[in-house]
Amino acid sequence: MPKQTPTRKTPQDLRSFRWMGSDDLRSFGHRSRLKQMGYSSDDYGGKPIIAILNAWSDLIPCHTHFPQRVEEIKRGIWQAGGFPVEIPVTSVSETFMKPTAMLYRNLLAMEAEEMLRSQPIDGAVLMGGCDKTTPGLIMGAISANLPAIFVPAGPMLNGNFQGTTLGSGTDSWKYWAERCAGNIDNCVWRGVEEGIARSPGHCMTMGTASTMTSIAETIGMTLPGAASIPAVHSSHSRMAEASGRRIVEMVWEDLKPRDILDQRAWDNAITVDMAIGGSTNAIVHLIAMAGRAGIELPLERFDEISHSTPVIANLRPAGKYLMQDFYDAGGLPGLLNRIGDLLHLDCATVNGKTLGENIQDAGVYNDDIIRPRGNPVSPFGSTFVLRGNLAPDGCVIKPIAAEARLAKHTGPAIVFKDYADLKARIDDEALPVTGDSVLVLLGAGPLGAPGMPEWGMLPIPKKLLRAGVRDMVRISDSRMSGTSYGTCVLHVCPESAIGGPLALVRDGDMIELDVQARKINLRVSDAELTRRREQWRPPQPRYPRGYGKLFAAECTQANEGCDFRFLAADGSTPEPDIY
Ligand code: FES
């Protein structure tokens, strides 16, 4: 049930009152410095101070429209009687950050938490959307546990090239494969480059960005319907303004993330992840996010829910359409309405209503995009969890984005010791690879790469592409882009860099994949594996200093969410002293 709010806060109850309200020298300093910025006491006196955590920079194309949205959020905050302050935070750019944006998700989470805690903030608007920014900001907000509302960036417009619709990522990989196979020329390739990303907004396939913003809405951290609105739609501006208005009320009501995010909210998140055909990356992020709320999500919970949840969103990479189409078909509220019997509808949300109240009148306007329950894209959820002697702590696969013929497959391993080795040899004409081979990539996990990059969709060797092969079994301890596809076994735990069984695979070893049985096994005797383990030596640490060293020391494995141990730890952090 939503949190009961019998009494509203008074201005003296505001957290910022500790900074502003006392008749002492320190408060004098705080007030005088606001005046230095041109604000009078009419602007801020007795008002909730609302931080707008803005993950914008000139190198995050998915957030290009944020400078305008900030002004719209501020407009809403002023209207509702709050005092807005914009605080830039790390713009974790999926496009440009190397080796991977995932290396910096926890940095953003830590920064968001500390920016809120250390300053006179009563509530927060979280502006994100590009892959890691959604979990990073929400993880930080859960730990800070101040009233917070998420404003998703929204998907970009559909891509297009010569009348053919293009989807972020998904069609990049497809056209690249055809180029490598010699089926398209440079002119077409450049045309795809011009047309695949043609407006502000995050990737418009059901990749990680759309998955995570849909999840943010499902768990109740956005206004209803916010996640599906295209970034450049005028509704997006109105949603931003409304979010600004609402956060002020949330402060007076003292409605905080941990009042909303109980076990049922996370089960809803997994259910929706399955029903939308969500990204495999959502598993890592959800485990980390729930962990911040003190809730453990074992991998098995994802598999249990996938058994009972059909995929009904017909969106790429698993389906046909894109987010702009999804929005016009009714968007996430329409989808939630169609799976309402699978959800905990009494969960609280940021607008003060239950999830059920928010979606009870939501409609669906295109049954091919949001399928009826009797005609799903897939009768089971989008992600399965596998185990076996190759992955004792689990790994994941997205069978709906893979060729069905490979769901039960046994083949000889071709092992690449790291990505550099893969790049050097994958297209070697002498590589003894066939369509039945199993490509294995080591050294690509949270600690090995480090940062667990999206290297898991290993490229098909060019000679096989020319022969018409478009999918193979691929296994790694890395992740895969949510926009990608293929029979890719991902997140193998424990990872190879800490001596997981993946590190013991040799060329020619037979590997057995059985998706329906949820099995992944290396057909090598225990005695031989023991002999290999005795010979195994850990790799040298990649970073001798700096943030990379901190990451390597503190990052957990994928089945634990890849959070930092000291951030995921139980217990509360005290409010700062003000002397
Ligand atoms: Fe930002 Fe895909 S690059 S969401």
mmCIF file of N, CA, C and O and ligand atoms in Angstrom, residues 62 94-95 129-131 202-203 209, ligand 1:
data_model
loop_
_atom_site.group_PDB
_atom_site.id
_atom_site.type_symbol
_atom_site.label_atom_id
_atom_site.label_comp_id
_atom_site.label_asym_id
_atom_site.label_seq_id
_atom_site.Cartn_x
_atom_site.Cartn_y
_atom_site.Cartn_z
ATOM 1 N N CYS A 62 22.705 11.008 -26.149
ATOM 2 C CA CYS A 62 21.354 10.606 -25.728
ATOM 3 C C CYS A 62 20.696 11.682 -24.852
ATOM 4 O O CYS A 62 19.485 11.654 -24.645
ATOM 5 N N GLU A 94 27.413 5.968 -22.863
ATOM 6 C CA GLU A 94 27.572 4.627 -23.435
ATOM 7 C C GLU A 94 28.377 4.683 -24.724
ATOM 8 O O GLU A 94 29.151 3.776 -25.036
ATOM 9 N N THR A 95 28.214 5.765 -25.462
ATOM 10 C CA THR A 95 28.858 5.858 -26.770
ATOM 11 C C THR A 95 30.363 6.059 -26.656
ATOM 12 O O THR A 95 31.134 5.412 -27.373
ATOM 13 N N GLY A 129 19.059 8.379 -18.637
ATOM 14 C CA GLY A 129 18.401 7.585 -19.673
ATOM 15 C C GLY A 129 19.387 6.740 -20.451
ATOM 16 O O GLY A 129 19.127 5.571 -20.732
ATOM 17 N N CYS A 130 20.543 7.336 -20.831
ATOM 18 C CA CYS A 130 21.562 6.533 -21.504
ATOM 19 C C CYS A 130 21.971 5.427 -20.527
ATOM 20 O O CYS A 130 22.126 5.652 -19.319
ATOM 21 N N ASP A 131 22.175 4.240 -21.053
ATOM 22 C CA ASP A 131 22.200 2.973 -20.310
ATOM 23 C C ASP A 131 22.486 3.037 -18.807
ATOM 24 O O ASP A 131 21.629 2.763 -17.984
ATOM 25 N N HIS A 202 17.721 8.518 -26.168
ATOM 26 C CA HIS A 202 18.522 7.301 -26.036
ATOM 27 C C HIS A 202 18.151 6.296 -27.121
ATOM 28 O O HIS A 202 17.217 6.514 -27.899
ATOM 29 N N CYS A 203 18.902 5.205 -27.179
ATOM 30 C CA CYS A 203 18.664 4.175 -28.196
ATOM 31 C C CYS A 203 17.188 3.787 -28.205
ATOM 32 O O CYS A 203 16.587 3.594 -27.143
ATOM 33 N N ALA A 209 18.869 0.951 -22.455
ATOM 34 C CA ALA A 209 18.295 2.233 -22.040
ATOM 35 C C ALA A 209 16.780 2.128 -21.903
ATOM 36 O O ALA A 209 16.208 2.480 -20.865
HETATM 37 FE FE1 FES B 1 22.927 6.087 -24.974
HETATM 38 FE FE2 FES B 1 22.375 3.740 -26.418
HETATM 39 S S1 FES B 1 24.107 5.086 -26.525
HETATM 40 S S2 FES B 1 21.298 4.674 -24.810
#
